[in-house]
Structure formats: structure tokens, C-alpha cells
Amino acid sequence: MSILVIAEHDNSSLKQATLNVVAAAKAIGGDIDVLVAGENVGAIAEAAAKAEGVNKVLVADNAAYGHFLAENLGELVAEVGKNYSHILTSAGTTGKDFMPRVAALLDVAQVSDIIRVESADTFVRPIYAGNAIATVKASDSIKVITVRPTGFDPVAAEGGSASVEQLDVVKDAGLSSFVGEEKAKSDRPDLASAGIVISGGRGMQNGDNFKMLEQVADLMGAAVGASRAAVDAGFVPNDMQVGQTGKIVAPQLYVAVGISGAIQHLAGMSDSKVIVAINKDEEAPIFQVADYGLVADLFEAVPQLEEELKKVL
Amino acid sequence: MKVLVAVKRVIDYNVKVRVKPDNTGVDLANVKMAMNPFCEIAVEEAVRLKEKGVASEIVVVSIGPKAAQEQIRTALALGADRGIHIETDEEVQSLEAAKLLKAVVEKEEPKLVILGKQSIDSDNNQTGQMLAALTGMGQGTFASEVVVEGDKVNVTREVDGGLMTVALNLPAVVTTDLRLNEPRYASLPNIMKAKKKPLDAMSPADLGVEIAPRLSTLKVEAPASRQAGIKVADVAELVDKLKNEAKVI
């Protein structure tokens, strides 16, 4: 078997999710090649070549791939991937965007968001917002798969020595163009891969109050997230949303502040190793999944938490 | 400009999902069904485009059992003009759904096709992108804003790390995200009027598409449940537990 992994990156660095996807590829078994498509991605290709278990890195470096337009990436990946038995990428918004195009162009099904590999053709994935877990067998000759990164421990970022090969395939479908973007700038770790996440919900009452969480987050080196209720209320931007329809996270420590614990939210964080809930409503469902629950007014508890952490960190 | 909207009949999002004891699937017997929430947003967006004078006609299509006509009628009550029902009792997976919708696109020649980004049952997030690929259209997935300008549509997309805007040649496919709009409720007079709006029924064979699933579900299980832990008395105890018991800080 031969597996093609499409690297996730932002044209400046390789995303850790790529290492989780390589881990999923290792669980399938076979030669693993990584395709890095983007613009000015030489350093990213070098980083991918060092990842554990990678055989070869293929590089498609062209302005046509600079903004990861699905129309162009879809054609490229279908062309490069047609001779592989499996094509994998991370189930981030980029992978979710282009990968179904690849499957359709190859006339095969896609298996979305897998969290476990049972065998080369059988995979486990959540359905119904994580309320059920399905084991699915794919019969197509090429398996097109998106991988939920938190389902697989990443391979080592260093130690590999794959060869790097430039591709001269340029696919510009001419259907779409990039207009602009608004990316949240932050020095905190990426929400999806952070070791500690502290999230606020409707109980935060407004966006300004999230500063309290940011101060605690900076003490612990944590990322800051939010529930859908907090995002819908306009407290914080959508990219901070943790939940079935937002980011799926599985950090070592997840601290839920003023979050009641709707099913939608639990689906996005219940694989965290340790969960802490701070909520003044002792009946809140979040306490049913929390390892440590504190029934308290968050406006008193969070500043105290900051003080206590300063003593021990 | 003609707009095609695809809608799916799924379990109502308020219903607690239960896995069948024999692990063959989710129990849907006597369970309330409804239009997929992302599809409601798609219908709403089409209706708003019509209210702005951008869309001239809204055609709504659904694939599924006879009962899926309820969801088509709902869309008609919300403001769609005409319905198409592709009737089948078989499980239709994303690739087949995209092929069926492609056949409808070829017949109807819409300028814009709007779908939900995913259905809340299978959570695949595939059909819109597959339809776009099969019809050679551009796609604006996970849309939070849709602006039609001349022969292009600008779509602002919810992506990891923020928002991204793309310009697509028309015809194009748009898939909706949660914050695109807030769907309205159908009024009683509109529900009555919707009963008289045209609804064509056809089979997958009529459209020349064979339903041949490529994925088989071997089993469906309930997720491992997490046990509630302990309640701590105060913040000091919490920090102590995190440091000395859980050892995560």
C-alpha cells in the first residue's frame, strides 16, 4: 500500500495536525509520501521531510495553491493521488474544503473525520455530533480520508530524512480567486493543538470579561476557547468556538468557565485528559463530565485562580 | 437568477440520539424528524436573495423517502417557489447525492446552488463540494456572507484562524455555516399557500443515477461515557488537585 498525506500548513509553518495525520497513515501501514502544496513552501517541505515515518515529500510550489483554493488543490491532489491506495489529510477547514472534490474527481467515496484505523479499509468515525460512533468499511480502490487530529498521537517532528521532489504540475481551474482574509493574531498556542485550553461560555456575560481568561491562559501557556453560546452572543470571534461545529480539542487540561455543557460543546472537548468546570449552577451538565468541579461565581473564582496559579507556577 | 437549494430530512436536532441495542444504527423509529439546521440556513439565504431582487426563482430539492416532501413543503412555506423530490427509500451517500443533484443542476441550470455544510446525522461535510467538482463549479464552503455582484459571487468563509473571502464565477456552489443568517419561521398563511406550490417527484433512475453505496457501516456504538469526578470546595483545593493529583500544571 502507498499512502499520500496532504500537509496542512499556512505557507509559513507546517501545522502539527500533519504529524497526527502521518500517525493515522502509519496505523494503516505502507509507504507514506507527503504532498506540500502552497506558495514558497521550501521550508515547510524540509520540515515535512524530517517527520518520523515519511518516505518522500512531493512539493507543488505555485501561486495557484497559495490560498489553498479548493478548485485548484482538488485537481492537483486528484492528479497526484490517483496512483496511491489512500489519500489522507487533516479534517481542518482546508481539508474539509478540498478533499471531497478529490473524491468526486476520482469517483470514490470519502470517509470523513476518522478517529481510529481498524484496518486498511475500515475506519471509526463519530456521527450524530459524537452521540454515536460508526465503524465504516470503504470498498473503493482509493480511500479518500479526512482525519480528526485529536484521534491520533502525532509522530515525532524530527528524526526522519525523506527525499524531497519538486512537482511541476500546475492546476489552475480558473473558477475562483482569493479576495482577502481576517486572521486573528495571537501569541497564544493554537487552540486545536494546545496542551491546556481555557474556555468561556455565556456566563462570561461579554467579550471584555474574556480578558480574565486570557490572563489565566497566559500564566499557564494555554489557548483560549469559547462555547457556541458565547460566539453566537458576539462575545468572541467564531474561530474560538470549541464544539461539534467548531474546533475539536483534546488537551491535557480543559477548563470550562461559565459553560453549561450543551451536547454540542461536549462533543468538541470530552476527549480532554482532565476537565475542570467552574459554574455557579451546580446542576449544569458540564459537571457530569468534569474531573474537578467548582460551584462558584466565576467573577470571584477566576481572579482567585489567577492568584493561586501565580503562587505555584 | 435561479437559485437551487438542496435540503435533507434528518432527526430533529433537539432529539436525544439513541444507538440501537443491536448496534446496527441509530434508533429513528417514532423519532421527530425535521429539516437539517444547515439546510434551513440555506433556504433562508435563498429567500433573502429573492427579497433583495437578486434571485428570481428558488427551486428546492430533496432526496429521500416519501416523507421528505414534508421538508420540501417547509421550504416552500419559507419562500421557495417550486419543489423537486427525488424519491428513494435506500441510503443515499454523499457521492450519489452529488450525482443526483448534478442531474438536477443540468436540467434546471441554476446560477447558484446553496446547501448546508453538513447534515447533523452523518456529519460528512461532502455533498456540496462533490457537486461543485462534478459540475465544474467553484465553491464557497462554510459561508458566513454571500454577496452576488454581476457574474461573480463573493463568499466569506469561516476558516481555522478567522475568515477568508473568495470570489467565484457563477454558476457556483455555496455551503452554509451557522452564522450566515438566522432562519425565519413559516407563517400559517404561508404554510397553507405552500400546499398549492408545484412539487415534482422523480426517481434516481429517472435521472439516470444508480444508487450504489461505496461505504458500509459495520456497527454503530454509543460513545464511551465519561464519569463525573469530584467537587472541590474552593480555588485553592482546585489548584492543589491539578498540581499534585492530576499533575497537569
Short mmCIF file of N, CA, C and O in Angstrom, two decimals, chain A residues 74-172:
data_model
loop_
_atom_site.label_atom_id
_atom_site.label_comp_id
_atom_site.label_asym_id
_atom_site.label_seq_id
_atom_site.Cartn_x
_atom_site.Cartn_y
_atom_site.Cartn_z
N GLY A 74 -7.98 20.59 -5.40
CA GLY A 74 -8.73 19.36 -5.71
C GLY A 74 -8.18 18.69 -6.96
O GLY A 74 -7.93 17.48 -6.98
N GLU A 75 -7.95 19.49 -8.00
CA GLU A 75 -7.42 18.93 -9.25
C GLU A 75 -6.00 18.39 -9.05
O GLU A 75 -5.65 17.32 -9.55
N LEU A 76 -5.20 19.15 -8.32
CA LEU A 76 -3.81 18.72 -8.08
C LEU A 76 -3.77 17.39 -7.33
O LEU A 76 -3.07 16.45 -7.73
N VAL A 77 -4.51 17.32 -6.24
CA VAL A 77 -4.44 16.14 -5.38
C VAL A 77 -5.04 14.92 -6.10
O VAL A 77 -4.52 13.80 -5.97
N ALA A 78 -6.09 15.13 -6.89
CA ALA A 78 -6.66 14.01 -7.64
C ALA A 78 -5.64 13.48 -8.65
O ALA A 78 -5.49 12.27 -8.83
N GLU A 79 -4.90 14.40 -9.28
CA GLU A 79 -3.89 14.00 -10.27
C GLU A 79 -2.73 13.26 -9.60
O GLU A 79 -2.34 12.17 -10.02
N VAL A 80 -2.18 13.85 -8.54
CA VAL A 80 -1.02 13.25 -7.86
C VAL A 80 -1.45 11.98 -7.11
O VAL A 80 -0.70 11.01 -7.03
N GLY A 81 -2.68 11.98 -6.58
CA GLY A 81 -3.10 10.89 -5.70
C GLY A 81 -3.66 9.66 -6.39
O GLY A 81 -3.88 8.64 -5.74
N LYS A 82 -3.87 9.74 -7.70
CA LYS A 82 -4.61 8.64 -8.35
C LYS A 82 -3.88 7.31 -8.33
O LYS A 82 -4.50 6.27 -8.51
N ASN A 83 -2.55 7.34 -8.09
CA ASN A 83 -1.81 6.08 -8.06
C ASN A 83 -1.55 5.57 -6.64
O ASN A 83 -0.79 4.63 -6.43
N TYR A 84 -2.17 6.20 -5.67
CA TYR A 84 -2.00 5.77 -4.28
C TYR A 84 -3.22 4.95 -3.83
O TYR A 84 -4.30 5.06 -4.42
N SER A 85 -3.03 4.16 -2.78
CA SER A 85 -4.17 3.39 -2.26
C SER A 85 -4.99 4.22 -1.27
O SER A 85 -6.18 3.97 -1.08
N HIS A 86 -4.34 5.19 -0.61
CA HIS A 86 -5.02 6.03 0.36
C HIS A 86 -4.57 7.48 0.20
O HIS A 86 -3.38 7.72 -0.03
N ILE A 87 -5.51 8.40 0.32
CA ILE A 87 -5.17 9.83 0.35
C ILE A 87 -5.75 10.40 1.65
O ILE A 87 -6.95 10.28 1.90
N LEU A 88 -4.87 10.97 2.49
CA LEU A 88 -5.29 11.44 3.81
C LEU A 88 -4.97 12.92 3.99
O LEU A 88 -3.92 13.38 3.53
N THR A 89 -5.84 13.61 4.68
CA THR A 89 -5.47 14.94 5.15
C THR A 89 -6.21 15.23 6.44
O THR A 89 -7.11 14.49 6.85
N SER A 90 -5.82 16.32 7.10
CA SER A 90 -6.45 16.70 8.35
C SER A 90 -7.85 17.23 8.09
O SER A 90 -8.10 17.90 7.09
N ALA A 91 -8.76 16.97 9.03
CA ALA A 91 -10.13 17.48 8.89
C ALA A 91 -10.23 18.90 9.43
O ALA A 91 -11.13 19.23 10.18
N GLY A 92 -9.28 19.76 9.04
CA GLY A 92 -9.40 21.20 9.31
C GLY A 92 -10.25 21.81 8.21
O GLY A 92 -10.71 21.10 7.31
N THR A 93 -10.44 23.13 8.26
CA THR A 93 -11.34 23.71 7.25
C THR A 93 -10.75 23.61 5.84
O THR A 93 -11.50 23.54 4.88
N THR A 94 -9.42 23.58 5.71
CA THR A 94 -8.84 23.43 4.37
C THR A 94 -9.09 22.03 3.82
O THR A 94 -9.57 21.87 2.70
N GLY A 95 -8.81 21.02 4.63
CA GLY A 95 -9.02 19.64 4.21
C GLY A 95 -10.48 19.35 3.90
O GLY A 95 -10.82 18.70 2.90
N LYS A 96 -11.36 19.85 4.77
CA LYS A 96 -12.80 19.64 4.55
C LYS A 96 -13.27 20.30 3.26
O LYS A 96 -14.24 19.88 2.65
N ASP A 97 -12.58 21.36 2.87
CA ASP A 97 -12.96 22.11 1.68
C ASP A 97 -12.55 21.37 0.41
O ASP A 97 -13.38 21.13 -0.47
N PHE A 98 -11.27 20.99 0.30
CA PHE A 98 -10.82 20.44 -0.99
C PHE A 98 -10.98 18.93 -1.13
O PHE A 98 -11.13 18.40 -2.23
N MET A 99 -10.96 18.19 0.01
CA MET A 99 -10.88 16.73 -0.10
C MET A 99 -12.10 16.09 -0.79
O MET A 99 -11.93 15.19 -1.60
N PRO A 100 -13.35 16.54 -0.50
CA PRO A 100 -14.47 15.93 -1.21
C PRO A 100 -14.40 16.15 -2.72
O PRO A 100 -14.91 15.33 -3.50
N ARG A 101 -13.76 17.24 -3.15
CA ARG A 101 -13.57 17.45 -4.59
C ARG A 101 -12.66 16.36 -5.15
O ARG A 101 -12.88 15.85 -6.25
N VAL A 102 -11.62 16.02 -4.38
CA VAL A 102 -10.69 14.97 -4.81
C VAL A 102 -11.47 13.66 -4.98
O VAL A 102 -11.36 12.97 -6.00
N ALA A 103 -12.28 13.33 -3.97
CA ALA A 103 -13.05 12.07 -4.02
C ALA A 103 -13.97 12.06 -5.23
O ALA A 103 -14.03 11.07 -5.97
N ALA A 104 -14.67 13.17 -5.47
CA ALA A 104 -15.61 13.23 -6.59
C ALA A 104 -14.87 13.10 -7.92
O ALA A 104 -15.32 12.38 -8.82
N LEU A 105 -13.72 13.76 -8.04
CA LEU A 105 -12.96 13.69 -9.30
C LEU A 105 -12.45 12.28 -9.55
O LEU A 105 -12.30 11.85 -10.69
N LEU A 106 -12.16 11.54 -8.48
CA LEU A 106 -11.69 10.15 -8.61
C LEU A 106 -12.85 9.17 -8.62
O LEU A 106 -12.64 7.96 -8.71
N ASP A 107 -14.08 9.67 -8.47
CA ASP A 107 -15.29 8.85 -8.41
C ASP A 107 -15.22 7.80 -7.29
O ASP A 107 -15.51 6.63 -7.48
N VAL A 108 -14.79 8.26 -6.10
CA VAL A 108 -14.76 7.37 -4.94
C VAL A 108 -15.45 8.08 -3.76
O VAL A 108 -15.61 9.30 -3.76
N ALA A 109 -15.81 7.29 -2.76
CA ALA A 109 -16.41 7.86 -1.56
C ALA A 109 -15.32 8.49 -0.70
O ALA A 109 -14.13 8.18 -0.85
N GLN A 110 -15.72 9.38 0.20
CA GLN A 110 -14.79 9.90 1.20
C GLN A 110 -15.24 9.43 2.57
O GLN A 110 -16.44 9.40 2.87
N VAL A 111 -14.27 9.07 3.41
CA VAL A 111 -14.57 8.78 4.81
C VAL A 111 -14.10 10.00 5.61
O VAL A 111 -12.92 10.32 5.62
N SER A 112 -15.05 10.69 6.24
CA SER A 112 -14.73 11.96 6.90
C SER A 112 -14.40 11.76 8.37
O SER A 112 -15.03 10.95 9.06
N ASP A 113 -13.39 12.54 8.83
CA ASP A 113 -13.21 12.76 10.26
C ASP A 113 -12.94 11.48 11.06
O ASP A 113 -13.53 11.29 12.13
N ILE A 114 -12.05 10.62 10.56
CA ILE A 114 -11.84 9.37 11.28
C ILE A 114 -11.08 9.61 12.58
O ILE A 114 -10.24 10.52 12.68
N ILE A 115 -11.39 8.80 13.61
CA ILE A 115 -10.69 8.91 14.89
C ILE A 115 -9.90 7.64 15.20
O ILE A 115 -9.16 7.60 16.19
N ARG A 116 -10.07 6.59 14.36
CA ARG A 116 -9.33 5.34 14.60
C ARG A 116 -9.24 4.56 13.30
O ARG A 116 -10.15 4.65 12.46
N VAL A 117 -8.16 3.81 13.15
CA VAL A 117 -8.00 2.92 12.00
C VAL A 117 -8.16 1.49 12.49
O VAL A 117 -7.45 1.07 13.41
N GLU A 118 -9.11 0.75 11.92
CA GLU A 118 -9.29 -0.66 12.31
C GLU A 118 -8.47 -1.55 11.40
O GLU A 118 -7.90 -2.55 11.82
N SER A 119 -8.46 -1.24 10.09
CA SER A 119 -7.64 -1.97 9.12
C SER A 119 -7.49 -1.05 7.91
O SER A 119 -7.94 0.09 7.94
N ALA A 120 -6.88 -1.55 6.85
CA ALA A 120 -6.60 -0.70 5.69
C ALA A 120 -7.87 -0.18 5.02
O ALA A 120 -7.83 0.80 4.28
N ASP A 121 -9.01 -0.85 5.26
CA ASP A 121 -10.24 -0.37 4.63
C ASP A 121 -11.37 -0.07 5.63
O ASP A 121 -12.49 0.22 5.25
N THR A 122 -11.07 -0.17 6.91
CA THR A 122 -12.13 0.00 7.92
C THR A 122 -11.70 1.05 8.95
O THR A 122 -10.60 0.98 9.51
N PHE A 123 -12.60 2.00 9.17
CA PHE A 123 -12.26 3.17 9.97
C PHE A 123 -13.39 3.51 10.93
O PHE A 123 -14.55 3.19 10.68
N VAL A 124 -13.04 4.20 12.02
CA VAL A 124 -14.03 4.57 13.03
C VAL A 124 -14.19 6.08 13.02
O VAL A 124 -13.21 6.82 12.97
N ARG A 125 -15.47 6.51 13.02
CA ARG A 125 -15.73 7.96 12.96
C ARG A 125 -16.98 8.31 13.75
O ARG A 125 -17.92 7.52 13.83
N PRO A 126 -17.00 9.50 14.36
CA PRO A 126 -18.19 9.91 15.09
C PRO A 126 -19.29 10.38 14.12
O PRO A 126 -18.99 10.99 13.09
N ILE A 127 -20.53 10.08 14.44
CA ILE A 127 -21.68 10.60 13.70
C ILE A 127 -22.66 11.20 14.71
O ILE A 127 -22.46 11.05 15.92
N TYR A 128 -23.70 11.87 14.22
CA TYR A 128 -24.69 12.48 15.11
C TYR A 128 -24.00 13.30 16.20
O TYR A 128 -24.24 13.10 17.40
N ALA A 129 -23.12 14.21 15.78
CA ALA A 129 -22.44 15.11 16.71
C ALA A 129 -21.73 14.37 17.84
O ALA A 129 -21.67 14.84 18.97
N GLY A 130 -21.18 13.20 17.52
CA GLY A 130 -20.45 12.45 18.53
C GLY A 130 -21.32 11.63 19.46
O GLY A 130 -20.82 10.98 20.38
N ASN A 131 -22.64 11.63 19.21
CA ASN A 131 -23.54 10.83 20.04
C ASN A 131 -23.57 9.37 19.62
O ASN A 131 -24.22 8.55 20.27
N ALA A 132 -22.91 9.05 18.53
CA ALA A 132 -22.77 7.66 18.09
C ALA A 132 -21.43 7.53 17.38
O ALA A 132 -20.92 8.50 16.82
N ILE A 133 -20.85 6.35 17.44
CA ILE A 133 -19.54 6.10 16.85
C ILE A 133 -19.72 4.98 15.83
O ILE A 133 -20.11 3.87 16.20
N ALA A 134 -19.44 5.26 14.56
CA ALA A 134 -19.67 4.28 13.49
C ALA A 134 -18.35 3.66 13.05
O ALA A 134 -17.33 4.33 12.96
N THR A 135 -18.40 2.35 12.76
CA THR A 135 -17.28 1.67 12.13
C THR A 135 -17.66 1.44 10.67
O THR A 135 -18.69 0.83 10.38
N VAL A 136 -16.85 1.99 9.76
CA VAL A 136 -17.23 2.07 8.35
C VAL A 136 -16.18 1.38 7.49
O VAL A 136 -14.98 1.57 7.68
N LYS A 137 -16.67 0.59 6.53
CA LYS A 137 -15.76 -0.09 5.60
C LYS A 137 -15.90 0.53 4.22
O LYS A 137 -17.02 0.70 3.71
N ALA A 138 -14.76 0.87 3.61
CA ALA A 138 -14.77 1.53 2.29
C ALA A 138 -14.39 0.51 1.22
O ALA A 138 -13.40 -0.21 1.36
N SER A 139 -15.19 0.45 0.15
CA SER A 139 -14.95 -0.57 -0.88
C SER A 139 -14.20 -0.05 -2.10
O SER A 139 -13.78 -0.82 -2.95
N ASP A 140 -14.02 1.27 -2.21
CA ASP A 140 -13.34 1.82 -3.39
C ASP A 140 -11.85 1.45 -3.39
O ASP A 140 -11.27 1.23 -2.33
N SER A 141 -11.25 1.45 -4.58
CA SER A 141 -9.84 1.08 -4.67
C SER A 141 -8.94 2.18 -4.07
O SER A 141 -7.87 1.90 -3.56
N ILE A 142 -9.40 3.43 -4.14
CA ILE A 142 -8.65 4.51 -3.48
C ILE A 142 -9.50 5.01 -2.31
O ILE A 142 -10.67 5.33 -2.48
N LYS A 143 -8.90 5.02 -1.13
CA LYS A 143 -9.61 5.50 0.05
C LYS A 143 -9.24 6.96 0.28
O LYS A 143 -8.07 7.27 0.52
N VAL A 144 -10.23 7.83 0.20
CA VAL A 144 -10.02 9.26 0.45
C VAL A 144 -10.56 9.55 1.85
O VAL A 144 -11.73 9.28 2.15
N ILE A 145 -9.68 10.07 2.71
CA ILE A 145 -9.99 10.13 4.14
C ILE A 145 -9.59 11.47 4.74
O ILE A 145 -8.49 11.97 4.46
N THR A 146 -10.47 12.06 5.56
CA THR A 146 -10.02 13.17 6.41
C THR A 146 -9.90 12.63 7.83
O THR A 146 -10.69 11.79 8.27
N VAL A 147 -8.88 13.13 8.54
CA VAL A 147 -8.51 12.60 9.84
C VAL A 147 -8.74 13.67 10.91
O VAL A 147 -8.32 14.81 10.76
N ARG A 148 -9.44 13.28 11.98
CA ARG A 148 -9.57 14.20 13.11
C ARG A 148 -8.26 14.12 13.90
O ARG A 148 -7.94 13.07 14.48
N PRO A 149 -7.48 15.21 13.94
CA PRO A 149 -6.13 15.13 14.52
C PRO A 149 -6.10 14.61 15.96
O PRO A 149 -5.19 13.88 16.34
N THR A 150 -7.11 14.97 16.77
CA THR A 150 -7.05 14.56 18.18
C THR A 150 -7.23 13.06 18.36
O THR A 150 -7.01 12.54 19.45
N GLY A 151 -7.60 12.35 17.31
CA GLY A 151 -7.77 10.90 17.41
C GLY A 151 -6.45 10.14 17.37
O GLY A 151 -6.41 8.95 17.68
N PHE A 152 -5.35 10.82 16.98
CA PHE A 152 -4.07 10.14 16.79
C PHE A 152 -2.95 10.93 17.44
O PHE A 152 -2.85 12.15 17.24
N ASP A 153 -2.09 10.26 18.21
CA ASP A 153 -0.92 10.94 18.77
C ASP A 153 0.05 11.24 17.64
O ASP A 153 0.32 10.38 16.81
N PRO A 154 0.60 12.45 17.60
CA PRO A 154 1.46 12.83 16.47
C PRO A 154 2.74 12.01 16.40
O PRO A 154 3.26 11.58 17.44
N VAL A 155 3.26 11.80 15.20
CA VAL A 155 4.59 11.20 15.06
C VAL A 155 5.61 12.28 15.45
O VAL A 155 5.28 13.47 15.50
N ALA A 156 6.85 11.85 15.67
CA ALA A 156 7.90 12.80 16.03
C ALA A 156 8.16 13.76 14.87
O ALA A 156 8.14 13.36 13.71
N ALA A 157 8.37 15.03 15.21
CA ALA A 157 8.61 16.05 14.18
C ALA A 157 10.02 15.97 13.62
O ALA A 157 10.31 16.47 12.55
N GLU A 158 10.92 15.33 14.38
CA GLU A 158 12.32 15.27 13.99
C GLU A 158 12.76 13.82 13.85
O GLU A 158 12.15 12.92 14.41
N GLY A 159 13.85 13.61 13.13
CA GLY A 159 14.44 12.27 13.08
C GLY A 159 14.31 11.61 11.72
O GLY A 159 15.11 10.74 11.38
N GLY A 160 13.34 12.02 10.91
CA GLY A 160 13.18 11.43 9.59
C GLY A 160 14.12 12.07 8.58
O GLY A 160 14.73 13.10 8.85
N SER A 161 14.29 11.43 7.44
CA SER A 161 15.14 12.01 6.40
C SER A 161 14.59 11.62 5.03
O SER A 161 15.22 10.91 4.26
N ALA A 162 13.39 12.10 4.75
CA ALA A 162 12.75 11.77 3.48
C ALA A 162 13.38 12.58 2.35
O ALA A 162 13.92 13.67 2.58
N SER A 163 13.30 12.03 1.14
CA SER A 163 13.76 12.80 -0.02
C SER A 163 12.69 13.83 -0.38
O SER A 163 11.52 13.68 -0.03
N VAL A 164 13.11 14.90 -1.04
CA VAL A 164 12.19 15.96 -1.44
C VAL A 164 12.20 16.07 -2.96
O VAL A 164 13.26 16.19 -3.57
N GLU A 165 11.01 16.02 -3.54
CA GLU A 165 10.92 16.02 -5.00
C GLU A 165 9.97 17.13 -5.45
O GLU A 165 8.86 17.25 -4.93
N GLN A 166 10.43 17.95 -6.39
CA GLN A 166 9.58 19.04 -6.89
C GLN A 166 8.65 18.51 -7.97
O GLN A 166 9.07 17.77 -8.85
N LEU A 167 7.38 18.91 -7.92
CA LEU A 167 6.44 18.54 -8.97
C LEU A 167 6.25 19.75 -9.86
O LEU A 167 6.25 20.89 -9.39
N ASP A 168 6.07 19.52 -11.14
CA ASP A 168 5.80 20.68 -12.00
C ASP A 168 4.35 20.70 -12.48
O ASP A 168 4.02 21.30 -13.48
N VAL A 169 3.48 20.04 -11.71
CA VAL A 169 2.06 20.03 -12.07
C VAL A 169 1.43 21.35 -11.59
O VAL A 169 1.45 21.65 -10.41
N VAL A 170 0.90 22.12 -12.51
CA VAL A 170 0.20 23.35 -12.11
C VAL A 170 -1.26 23.24 -12.53
O VAL A 170 -1.56 23.08 -13.71
N LYS A 171 -2.14 23.24 -11.55
CA LYS A 171 -3.57 23.15 -11.83
C LYS A 171 -4.22 24.45 -11.38
O LYS A 171 -4.30 24.74 -10.20
N ASP A 172 -4.63 25.23 -12.34
CA ASP A 172 -5.40 26.43 -12.00
C ASP A 172 -6.73 26.33 -12.71
O ASP A 172 -6.84 26.49 -13.91
#
